[in-house]
């Protein structure tokens, strides 16, 4: 009798195998297609850069303005960000033929550093770039936040006009902020926005091979003013924004009512700390009061008092043109207060003397009262033609004057400053002893003031070299601290 039990059905294995094979094929195809998909669907950028300019193609200076946007869900420290603006050098020999300054930034120009770099691989529209970086003091952008406008100027140090039509990053039509991929941005050294001149884009995988992140720009020290005078001229808006005033007001000293803005300029000078602009103050005359122009630049702020004042100055024994012999006064000084608070500290170099006293001579003078001529001073009777680091230190009631590290004079007691002061450079005529056209120049490479310490000349020079090496051509944390 045949068994009534049925044989169990065979398990259907093949459809499952086919399904697994299908999944594997699809996965393999997906892996092969991933680069194509990735190219069509790149990761969203971590940041964006918008750009505008207010200048035509031919201009005295390029004036790029940038906005940086944080497109992530985390805070973005601006100190992690580097911007590059690409241009051609208009036949100028190298990066030292260009200078930049910051006119305005929401977080303060004291936290903007920059340098001009010659490119290894040049293109028709780029052989240099302006690299812009930020200190930790610039702060961080919250998710979705905008840095707001960062207004810069880029100009030739010979002050010739720029031709921007062949500059990669320039676009005359962008007079309002628009996204600009020809301005590149890097986050900790990795391309995060834009397209480099060689075609590398932020979305490219090869961007990961970027150089190691540069060292962070150090935050400027508190209570310090530094300026290397990278300006276009007496009407440069950055000059006023950075706290300087070009004197055009009436009064003395010297030939009264002859202070002229046009006698303040920023040429390059041989022997300066780095190749670039210096402040030049010209005293010029034809021997008549109406034909005389004097020059002065000083800080708007009058809150400088204790600490170290230092400036690298080129004194001149001979005129830049015309006959010598004038009683010119080339001055680095501080002044402030009035009445019982009057304060003044002077370095006055007179290559041909003045007031009946022969030259060359340097008078270092501490004042108590200018109306009664109550002062103490010492005269250094020798030629100072050339570059010198002039310093004044104020420690309590002790004032010390030094030149190139050598102590010249000290005063104390009532002759110490009793109020905050402004810092000034003047070039003027004591008198007009003869007729004829002539012009005298006084140059200033940089100014450094430290409210916190009494420093040696080597400490000052080291600090200045560190600042300029980082691209920090100006900062003022004295005003920031008020």
Short mmCIF file of C-alpha atoms in Angstrom, two decimals:
data_model
loop_
_atom_site.label_atom_id
_atom_site.label_comp_id
_atom_site.label_asym_id
_atom_site.label_seq_id
_atom_site.Cartn_x
_atom_site.Cartn_y
_atom_site.Cartn_z
CA UNK A 1 0.00 0.00 0.00
CA UNK A 2 1.42 3.24 -0.91
CA UNK A 3 2.23 5.73 1.87
CA UNK A 4 -0.32 8.51 2.30
CA UNK A 5 2.26 11.04 3.44
CA UNK A 6 3.25 13.67 0.90
CA UNK A 7 6.82 14.62 0.28
CA UNK A 8 7.67 18.10 1.61
CA UNK A 9 7.94 20.76 -1.12
CA UNK A 10 11.42 21.67 -2.27
CA UNK A 11 12.70 24.99 -0.89
CA UNK A 12 12.84 27.64 -3.56
CA UNK A 13 16.47 28.82 -3.13
CA UNK A 14 17.09 30.21 -6.61
CA UNK A 15 14.92 33.35 -6.38
CA UNK A 16 16.79 34.44 -3.23
CA UNK A 17 20.13 33.85 -4.91
CA UNK A 18 18.98 35.86 -7.87
CA UNK A 19 17.88 38.66 -5.54
CA UNK A 20 21.28 38.73 -3.82
CA UNK A 21 23.04 38.76 -7.17
CA UNK A 22 20.81 41.62 -8.31
CA UNK A 23 21.62 43.63 -5.17
CA UNK A 24 25.32 43.00 -5.72
CA UNK A 25 25.11 44.14 -9.33
CA UNK A 26 23.20 47.25 -8.39
CA UNK A 27 25.72 48.01 -5.63
CA UNK A 28 28.61 47.54 -7.99
CA UNK A 29 26.97 49.79 -10.51
CA UNK A 30 26.28 52.37 -7.83
CA UNK A 31 29.94 52.35 -6.80
CA UNK A 32 31.01 52.83 -10.38
CA UNK A 33 28.51 55.63 -10.86
CA UNK A 34 29.28 57.38 -7.54
CA UNK A 35 31.93 59.75 -8.98
CA UNK A 36 29.44 60.81 -11.65
CA UNK A 37 26.72 61.32 -9.06
CA UNK A 38 29.15 63.10 -6.74
CA UNK A 39 30.19 65.50 -9.51
CA UNK A 40 26.54 66.30 -10.15
CA UNK A 41 25.73 66.55 -6.44
CA UNK A 42 28.75 68.08 -4.66
CA UNK A 43 28.80 68.68 -0.94
CA UNK A 44 27.39 72.09 -0.12
CA UNK A 45 30.17 74.63 0.57
CA UNK A 46 31.10 75.28 4.18
CA UNK A 47 31.34 78.97 3.45
CA UNK A 48 30.60 81.43 0.70
CA UNK A 49 32.27 84.65 -0.37
CA UNK A 50 30.48 87.62 -1.88
CA UNK A 51 32.36 90.47 -3.55
CA UNK A 52 31.76 94.00 -4.75
CA UNK A 53 33.85 96.93 -5.99
CA UNK A 54 33.25 100.60 -6.55
CA UNK A 55 36.10 101.28 -8.98
CA UNK A 56 36.32 101.22 -12.79
CA UNK A 57 38.85 99.07 -14.59
CA UNK A 58 41.46 101.85 -14.46
CA UNK A 59 41.83 103.30 -10.97
CA UNK A 60 44.33 104.54 -8.41
CA UNK A 61 43.64 101.46 -6.30
CA UNK A 62 41.67 98.24 -6.40
CA UNK A 63 38.94 98.38 -3.78
CA UNK A 64 37.61 94.88 -3.24
CA UNK A 65 35.02 94.38 -0.50
CA UNK A 66 34.16 90.90 0.78
CA UNK A 67 31.49 89.21 2.83
CA UNK A 68 32.10 85.74 4.28
CA UNK A 69 29.06 83.55 5.02
CA UNK A 70 29.07 80.53 7.32
CA UNK A 71 26.92 77.86 5.64
CA UNK A 72 27.45 75.18 8.29
CA UNK A 73 25.62 74.35 11.49
CA UNK A 74 28.69 75.10 13.61
CA UNK A 75 30.45 78.32 14.53
CA UNK A 76 33.20 79.30 12.06
CA UNK A 77 36.22 81.09 13.56
CA UNK A 78 37.36 83.72 11.05
CA UNK A 79 40.93 82.93 12.06
CA UNK A 80 40.42 79.61 10.21
CA UNK A 81 39.61 81.46 6.97
CA UNK A 82 41.99 82.73 4.28
CA UNK A 83 40.86 84.74 1.24
CA UNK A 84 42.74 85.17 -2.04
CA UNK A 85 42.10 87.93 -4.57
CA UNK A 86 43.92 87.30 -7.89
CA UNK A 87 45.36 89.98 -10.16
CA UNK A 88 48.08 90.76 -12.69
CA UNK A 89 50.97 92.99 -11.69
CA UNK A 90 50.83 95.54 -14.54
CA UNK A 91 54.53 95.18 -15.31
CA UNK A 92 55.61 95.93 -11.73
CA UNK A 93 58.63 93.81 -10.76
CA UNK A 94 57.23 91.88 -7.80
CA UNK A 95 54.97 91.66 -4.75
CA UNK A 96 56.89 94.39 -2.93
CA UNK A 97 55.63 96.81 -5.59
CA UNK A 98 52.12 96.48 -4.13
CA UNK A 99 50.66 97.35 -0.76
CA UNK A 100 47.29 96.91 0.84
CA UNK A 101 45.32 98.36 3.71
CA UNK A 102 42.02 97.74 5.43
CA UNK A 103 39.53 100.61 5.37
CA UNK A 104 36.71 99.08 7.33
CA UNK A 105 35.58 95.83 8.95
CA UNK A 106 32.76 95.18 11.41
CA UNK A 107 35.22 93.47 13.77
CA UNK A 108 37.92 96.13 13.26
CA UNK A 109 40.82 96.48 10.84
CA UNK A 110 43.18 95.66 13.71
CA UNK A 111 42.22 92.03 13.10
CA UNK A 112 42.93 91.94 9.35
CA UNK A 113 46.33 90.85 8.02
CA UNK A 114 47.40 90.67 4.41
CA UNK A 115 50.28 90.08 2.04
CA UNK A 116 50.85 90.12 -1.72
CA UNK A 117 52.23 86.85 -3.11
CA UNK A 118 53.79 86.14 -6.52
CA UNK A 119 52.32 82.95 -8.02
CA UNK A 120 54.51 80.06 -9.17
CA UNK A 121 52.16 79.19 -12.04
CA UNK A 122 50.85 82.29 -13.76
CA UNK A 123 47.90 82.69 -16.11
CA UNK A 124 46.77 85.46 -18.41
CA UNK A 125 44.67 86.95 -15.61
CA UNK A 126 46.66 86.13 -12.49
CA UNK A 127 50.32 86.28 -11.56
CA UNK A 128 49.86 87.57 -7.98
CA UNK A 129 47.26 87.37 -5.28
CA UNK A 130 46.37 89.37 -2.22
CA UNK A 131 46.06 86.92 0.67
CA UNK A 132 43.83 88.11 3.51
CA UNK A 133 43.76 86.48 6.94
CA UNK A 134 42.19 87.25 10.29
CA UNK A 135 43.29 87.13 13.91
CA UNK A 136 41.36 85.38 16.67
CA UNK A 137 40.12 88.83 17.66
CA UNK A 138 37.94 88.85 14.52
CA UNK A 139 35.68 86.38 16.34
CA UNK A 140 33.51 83.60 14.95
CA UNK A 141 30.55 83.52 12.60
CA UNK A 142 27.48 81.79 13.99
CA UNK A 143 25.70 79.27 11.72
CA UNK A 144 24.25 81.19 8.79
CA UNK A 145 25.96 84.43 9.83
CA UNK A 146 27.67 87.00 7.60
CA UNK A 147 30.94 88.77 8.40
CA UNK A 148 29.51 91.95 6.86
CA UNK A 149 31.68 94.08 4.63
CA UNK A 150 35.47 93.82 4.75
CA UNK A 151 36.64 96.83 2.74
CA UNK A 152 40.21 96.69 1.42
CA UNK A 153 42.51 98.65 -0.87
CA UNK A 154 45.27 97.25 -3.08
CA UNK A 155 47.62 99.71 -4.78
CA UNK A 156 51.02 100.13 -6.37
CA UNK A 157 53.68 101.55 -4.10
CA UNK A 158 54.80 103.86 -6.91
CA UNK A 159 51.19 105.13 -6.90
CA UNK A 160 50.70 104.57 -10.62
CA UNK A 161 47.16 103.73 -11.70
CA UNK A 162 46.06 100.12 -11.93
CA UNK A 163 44.69 98.40 -15.02
CA UNK A 164 42.24 95.87 -13.59
CA UNK A 165 40.56 94.65 -16.80
CA UNK A 166 42.87 91.60 -16.90
CA UNK A 167 42.67 90.86 -13.15
CA UNK A 168 41.02 87.50 -12.53
CA UNK A 169 39.10 88.50 -9.41
CA UNK A 170 38.04 91.97 -10.56
CA UNK A 171 34.54 92.49 -11.93
CA UNK A 172 33.46 96.06 -12.59
CA UNK A 173 29.83 94.97 -12.86
CA UNK A 174 29.73 93.75 -9.27
CA UNK A 175 28.92 97.08 -7.66
CA UNK A 176 26.71 95.30 -5.12
CA UNK A 177 27.55 92.11 -3.26
CA UNK A 178 27.31 88.92 -5.33
CA UNK A 179 28.78 85.46 -4.97
CA UNK A 180 32.25 85.47 -6.54
CA UNK A 181 33.91 82.16 -7.33
CA UNK A 182 37.01 83.87 -8.72
CA UNK A 183 37.82 84.90 -5.15
CA UNK A 184 38.91 81.77 -3.33
CA UNK A 185 38.51 80.95 0.35
CA UNK A 186 40.28 78.34 2.43
CA UNK A 187 39.34 76.79 5.74
CA UNK A 188 42.42 75.72 7.67
CA UNK A 189 44.37 75.52 4.42
CA UNK A 190 41.80 73.52 2.39
CA UNK A 191 39.99 75.12 -0.54
CA UNK A 192 36.41 75.69 0.63
CA UNK A 193 35.06 78.21 -1.89
CA UNK A 194 35.72 79.32 -5.44
CA UNK A 195 37.92 78.24 -8.31
CA UNK A 196 41.69 78.67 -8.39
CA UNK A 197 43.34 79.99 -11.59
CA UNK A 198 44.43 76.46 -12.57
CA UNK A 199 40.81 75.28 -12.57
CA UNK A 200 40.75 73.59 -9.18
CA UNK A 201 37.34 74.03 -7.58
CA UNK A 202 36.21 73.76 -4.00
CA UNK A 203 34.05 70.80 -5.05
CA UNK A 204 37.02 68.86 -6.49
CA UNK A 205 38.33 65.85 -4.59
CA UNK A 206 41.92 66.97 -5.18
CA UNK A 207 41.36 69.99 -2.98
CA UNK A 208 42.14 67.68 -0.07
CA UNK A 209 45.77 67.73 -1.18
CA UNK A 210 46.04 71.40 -0.23
CA UNK A 211 49.00 72.52 1.79
CA UNK A 212 48.95 72.26 5.55
CA UNK A 213 46.99 74.97 7.29
CA UNK A 214 49.10 78.11 7.84
CA UNK A 215 49.93 79.16 11.36
CA UNK A 216 47.23 81.34 12.85
CA UNK A 217 47.81 85.08 12.81
CA UNK A 218 48.44 86.04 16.44
CA UNK A 219 45.98 88.38 18.09
CA UNK A 220 47.46 91.88 18.36
CA UNK A 221 48.71 92.55 21.90
CA UNK A 222 46.48 94.67 24.13
CA UNK A 223 47.36 98.32 24.61
CA UNK A 224 49.54 98.58 21.49
CA UNK A 225 49.46 100.79 18.39
CA UNK A 226 51.49 99.81 15.35
CA UNK A 227 51.46 101.36 11.88
CA UNK A 228 53.89 100.92 8.98
CA UNK A 229 52.21 103.71 6.96
CA UNK A 230 50.88 101.68 4.03
CA UNK A 231 48.70 104.43 2.59
CA UNK A 232 48.05 105.99 -0.80
CA UNK A 233 48.18 109.64 0.22
CA UNK A 234 46.83 112.28 2.60
CA UNK A 235 43.24 111.65 1.44
CA UNK A 236 43.38 107.87 1.84
CA UNK A 237 40.20 106.97 3.79
CA UNK A 238 42.13 104.32 5.73
CA UNK A 239 44.40 107.03 7.15
CA UNK A 240 41.49 108.69 8.95
CA UNK A 241 39.87 105.36 9.86
CA UNK A 242 43.14 104.33 11.49
CA UNK A 243 43.10 107.37 13.74
CA UNK A 244 45.40 109.83 11.94
CA UNK A 245 44.90 113.51 11.13
CA UNK A 246 46.77 115.41 8.44
CA UNK A 247 47.16 118.93 9.76
CA UNK A 248 45.81 121.81 7.68
CA UNK A 249 44.78 124.08 10.55
CA UNK A 250 46.22 127.47 11.31
CA UNK A 251 48.92 128.30 13.85
CA UNK A 252 52.51 127.41 14.56
CA UNK A 253 55.12 126.34 15.20
CA UNK A 254 57.35 127.67 12.49
CA UNK A 255 55.90 129.76 9.69
CA UNK A 256 52.33 130.13 10.90
CA UNK A 257 49.33 129.01 8.87
CA UNK A 258 51.34 127.07 6.27
CA UNK A 259 50.37 123.46 7.09
CA UNK A 260 49.59 121.70 3.79
CA UNK A 261 48.06 118.26 3.17
CA UNK A 262 49.84 117.92 -0.18
CA UNK A 263 53.20 117.87 1.62
CA UNK A 264 52.23 114.57 3.29
CA UNK A 265 52.95 111.57 1.06
CA UNK A 266 53.76 107.85 1.22
CA UNK A 267 56.56 106.99 -1.22
CA UNK A 268 58.86 103.99 -1.09
CA UNK A 269 62.22 104.65 0.54
CA UNK A 270 65.58 102.99 0.36
CA UNK A 271 66.66 101.54 3.69
CA UNK A 272 63.17 101.08 5.09
CA UNK A 273 62.49 97.97 7.17
CA UNK A 274 60.69 96.35 4.26
CA UNK A 275 60.11 97.41 0.70
CA UNK A 276 56.99 99.51 0.80
CA UNK A 277 55.57 102.92 1.59
CA UNK A 278 56.87 105.23 4.31
CA UNK A 279 55.44 108.46 5.64
CA UNK A 280 57.18 111.46 4.07
CA UNK A 281 56.78 114.96 5.50
CA UNK A 282 58.06 117.69 3.20
CA UNK A 283 58.90 121.24 4.25
CA UNK A 284 59.13 123.40 1.14
CA UNK A 285 59.54 127.11 0.48
CA UNK A 286 60.62 129.76 -1.97
CA UNK A 287 61.81 131.89 0.90
CA UNK A 288 58.51 133.73 1.32
CA UNK A 289 55.68 133.13 3.76
CA UNK A 290 53.14 132.74 0.95
CA UNK A 291 55.41 130.25 -0.82
CA UNK A 292 55.99 128.08 2.27
CA UNK A 293 54.40 124.71 3.07
CA UNK A 294 54.98 122.66 6.23
CA UNK A 295 53.80 119.13 7.00
CA UNK A 296 52.37 117.38 10.05
CA UNK A 297 50.64 114.09 10.86
CA UNK A 298 49.30 113.20 14.31
CA UNK A 299 46.90 110.88 16.08
CA UNK A 300 43.32 111.99 16.65
CA UNK A 301 43.43 110.28 20.01
CA UNK A 302 45.06 112.10 22.92
CA UNK A 303 45.11 109.23 25.41
CA UNK A 304 48.74 108.11 25.18
CA UNK A 305 50.71 108.43 28.38
CA UNK A 306 52.83 105.75 30.12
CA UNK A 307 54.75 103.13 28.16
CA UNK A 308 57.09 102.98 25.17
CA UNK A 309 56.98 105.27 22.13
CA UNK A 310 59.19 104.26 19.21
CA UNK A 311 59.54 105.38 15.59
CA UNK A 312 62.08 104.64 12.88
CA UNK A 313 62.90 108.00 11.33
CA UNK A 314 65.12 109.20 8.50
CA UNK A 315 66.51 112.64 9.36
CA UNK A 316 67.95 114.75 6.55
CA UNK A 317 70.97 117.06 6.63
CA UNK A 318 70.47 118.17 3.02
CA UNK A 319 67.43 119.28 1.06
CA UNK A 320 65.80 117.00 -1.49
CA UNK A 321 66.11 119.91 -3.91
CA UNK A 322 67.47 123.45 -3.82
CA UNK A 323 70.08 125.14 -1.66
CA UNK A 324 70.83 123.89 1.87
CA UNK A 325 71.18 125.86 5.06
CA UNK A 326 67.57 126.22 6.21
CA UNK A 327 66.74 126.10 9.91
CA UNK A 328 64.34 123.16 9.51
CA UNK A 329 62.98 121.26 12.52
CA UNK A 330 62.29 117.53 12.08
CA UNK A 331 60.18 116.52 15.08
CA UNK A 332 58.78 113.39 16.76
CA UNK A 333 56.80 114.44 19.81
CA UNK A 334 53.82 113.91 22.12
CA UNK A 335 51.57 116.66 23.44
CA UNK A 336 48.37 116.98 25.43
CA UNK A 337 46.47 118.71 28.22
CA UNK A 338 46.52 122.37 29.16
CA UNK A 339 47.09 124.54 32.21
CA UNK A 340 48.04 122.37 35.19
CA UNK A 341 47.73 119.23 33.01
CA UNK A 342 49.96 120.40 30.15
CA UNK A 343 52.32 117.65 28.90
CA UNK A 344 54.85 117.55 26.06
CA UNK A 345 57.82 115.33 25.19
CA UNK A 346 59.98 116.29 22.17
CA UNK A 347 62.62 114.94 19.83
CA UNK A 348 63.64 117.90 17.63
CA UNK A 349 66.40 117.49 15.04
CA UNK A 350 67.78 120.66 13.43
CA UNK A 351 70.54 119.88 10.91
CA UNK A 352 71.45 123.56 10.58
CA UNK A 353 70.53 124.67 14.06
CA UNK A 354 68.04 127.36 14.97
CA UNK A 355 67.22 130.13 17.44
CA UNK A 356 70.83 131.27 17.40
CA UNK A 357 72.23 127.83 18.26
CA UNK A 358 74.36 125.98 15.69
CA UNK A 359 73.63 122.56 14.28
CA UNK A 360 73.49 119.77 13.58
CA UNK A 361 71.76 119.05 16.88
CA UNK A 362 69.01 116.99 18.47
CA UNK A 363 67.11 118.51 21.40
CA UNK A 364 65.31 116.06 23.69
CA UNK A 365 62.88 118.12 25.76
CA UNK A 366 60.41 117.47 28.61
CA UNK A 367 57.97 120.29 29.21
CA UNK A 368 56.07 121.46 32.30
CA UNK A 369 54.66 124.78 31.05
CA UNK A 370 55.10 126.17 27.53
CA UNK A 371 53.82 129.65 28.44
CA UNK A 372 56.59 130.22 31.00
CA UNK A 373 59.06 128.13 28.95
CA UNK A 374 59.46 125.77 31.93
CA UNK A 375 61.25 122.74 30.50
CA UNK A 376 64.35 120.59 30.85
CA UNK A 377 66.36 119.33 27.89
CA UNK A 378 69.62 117.99 26.60
CA UNK A 379 71.28 118.65 23.27
CA UNK A 380 73.05 115.94 21.28
CA UNK A 381 75.37 117.87 18.97
CA UNK A 382 76.08 115.65 15.98
CA UNK A 383 74.74 114.78 12.56
CA UNK A 384 71.89 112.28 12.52
CA UNK A 385 71.56 112.13 8.74
CA UNK A 386 70.02 108.73 7.94
CA UNK A 387 67.78 106.17 9.65
CA UNK A 388 67.45 105.99 13.46
CA UNK A 389 65.12 104.31 15.95
CA UNK A 390 63.95 107.07 18.27
CA UNK A 391 62.38 106.06 21.58
CA UNK A 392 60.72 107.69 24.58
CA UNK A 393 59.79 105.61 27.63
CA UNK A 394 57.54 106.86 30.42
CA UNK A 395 57.55 105.00 33.73
CA UNK A 396 55.67 106.91 36.41
CA UNK A 397 57.47 110.24 36.71
CA UNK A 398 60.60 109.05 34.85
CA UNK A 399 60.97 109.93 31.15
CA UNK A 400 63.91 108.54 29.16
CA UNK A 401 64.93 109.39 25.59
CA UNK A 402 66.99 106.93 23.54
CA UNK A 403 68.34 106.72 20.00
CA UNK A 404 69.25 103.33 18.51
CA UNK A 405 69.31 101.96 22.06
CA UNK A 406 71.68 104.63 23.41
CA UNK A 407 70.36 106.67 26.33
CA UNK A 408 70.36 110.38 25.56
CA UNK A 409 68.53 112.02 28.45
CA UNK A 410 66.21 111.42 31.40
CA UNK A 411 63.84 113.76 33.22
CA UNK A 412 61.65 113.14 36.24
CA UNK A 413 59.47 114.80 38.84
CA UNK A 414 57.13 117.50 37.60
CA UNK A 415 58.30 117.14 33.98
CA UNK A 416 56.55 113.78 33.60
CA UNK A 417 53.28 113.74 31.61
CA UNK A 418 50.24 114.78 33.65
CA UNK A 419 47.64 113.90 31.02
CA UNK A 420 47.03 111.79 27.97
CA UNK A 421 48.79 112.99 24.81
CA UNK A 422 48.62 112.64 21.03
CA UNK A 423 51.58 111.31 19.01
CA UNK A 424 52.87 113.57 16.23
CA UNK A 425 55.42 114.03 13.47
CA UNK A 426 56.16 117.58 12.22
CA UNK A 427 58.52 119.11 9.67
CA UNK A 428 58.73 122.90 9.75
CA UNK A 429 60.89 125.99 9.28
CA UNK A 430 62.16 127.94 12.29
CA UNK A 431 62.59 130.95 9.97
CA UNK A 432 63.18 131.85 6.32
CA UNK A 433 66.76 133.12 6.04
CA UNK A 434 67.01 133.43 2.22
CA UNK A 435 65.06 133.31 -1.05
CA UNK A 436 64.93 130.50 -3.61
CA UNK A 437 63.04 127.22 -4.07
CA UNK A 438 64.04 124.31 -1.86
CA UNK A 439 62.39 121.26 -0.23
CA UNK A 440 63.35 119.11 2.74
CA UNK A 441 62.11 115.58 3.48
CA UNK A 442 61.65 113.71 6.76
CA UNK A 443 60.66 110.04 6.49
CA UNK A 444 59.03 107.72 9.04
CA UNK A 445 59.14 103.97 8.45
CA UNK A 446 56.83 102.90 11.31
CA UNK A 447 55.39 103.90 14.68
CA UNK A 448 55.09 101.56 17.66
CA UNK A 449 53.50 102.40 21.01
CA UNK A 450 53.11 100.00 23.94
CA UNK A 451 51.12 101.27 26.94
CA UNK A 452 52.06 98.33 29.14
CA UNK A 453 55.85 98.06 29.13
CA UNK A 454 59.11 99.93 29.00
CA UNK A 455 60.96 98.11 26.22
CA UNK A 456 64.49 98.00 24.87
CA UNK A 457 65.25 98.89 21.28
CA UNK A 458 65.86 95.20 20.47
CA UNK A 459 62.49 94.23 21.92
CA UNK A 460 60.81 96.91 19.85
CA UNK A 461 62.56 95.88 16.64
CA UNK A 462 61.73 92.21 17.24
CA UNK A 463 58.06 93.03 17.78
CA UNK A 464 57.92 95.16 14.62
CA UNK A 465 59.54 92.43 12.53
CA UNK A 466 57.04 89.90 13.89
CA UNK A 467 54.10 92.16 13.02
CA UNK A 468 55.23 92.86 9.47
CA UNK A 469 56.16 89.20 8.95
CA UNK A 470 52.56 88.26 9.74
CA UNK A 471 51.18 90.87 7.35
CA UNK A 472 49.92 93.03 10.22
CA UNK A 473 50.67 96.47 8.81
CA UNK A 474 48.33 98.27 11.21
CA UNK A 475 46.47 97.67 14.45
CA UNK A 476 45.38 99.80 17.40
CA UNK A 477 44.31 97.98 20.54
CA UNK A 478 44.83 101.16 22.56
CA UNK A 479 41.62 102.62 21.15
CA UNK A 480 39.89 99.22 21.34
CA UNK A 481 40.55 99.03 25.09
CA UNK A 482 38.82 102.35 25.79
#
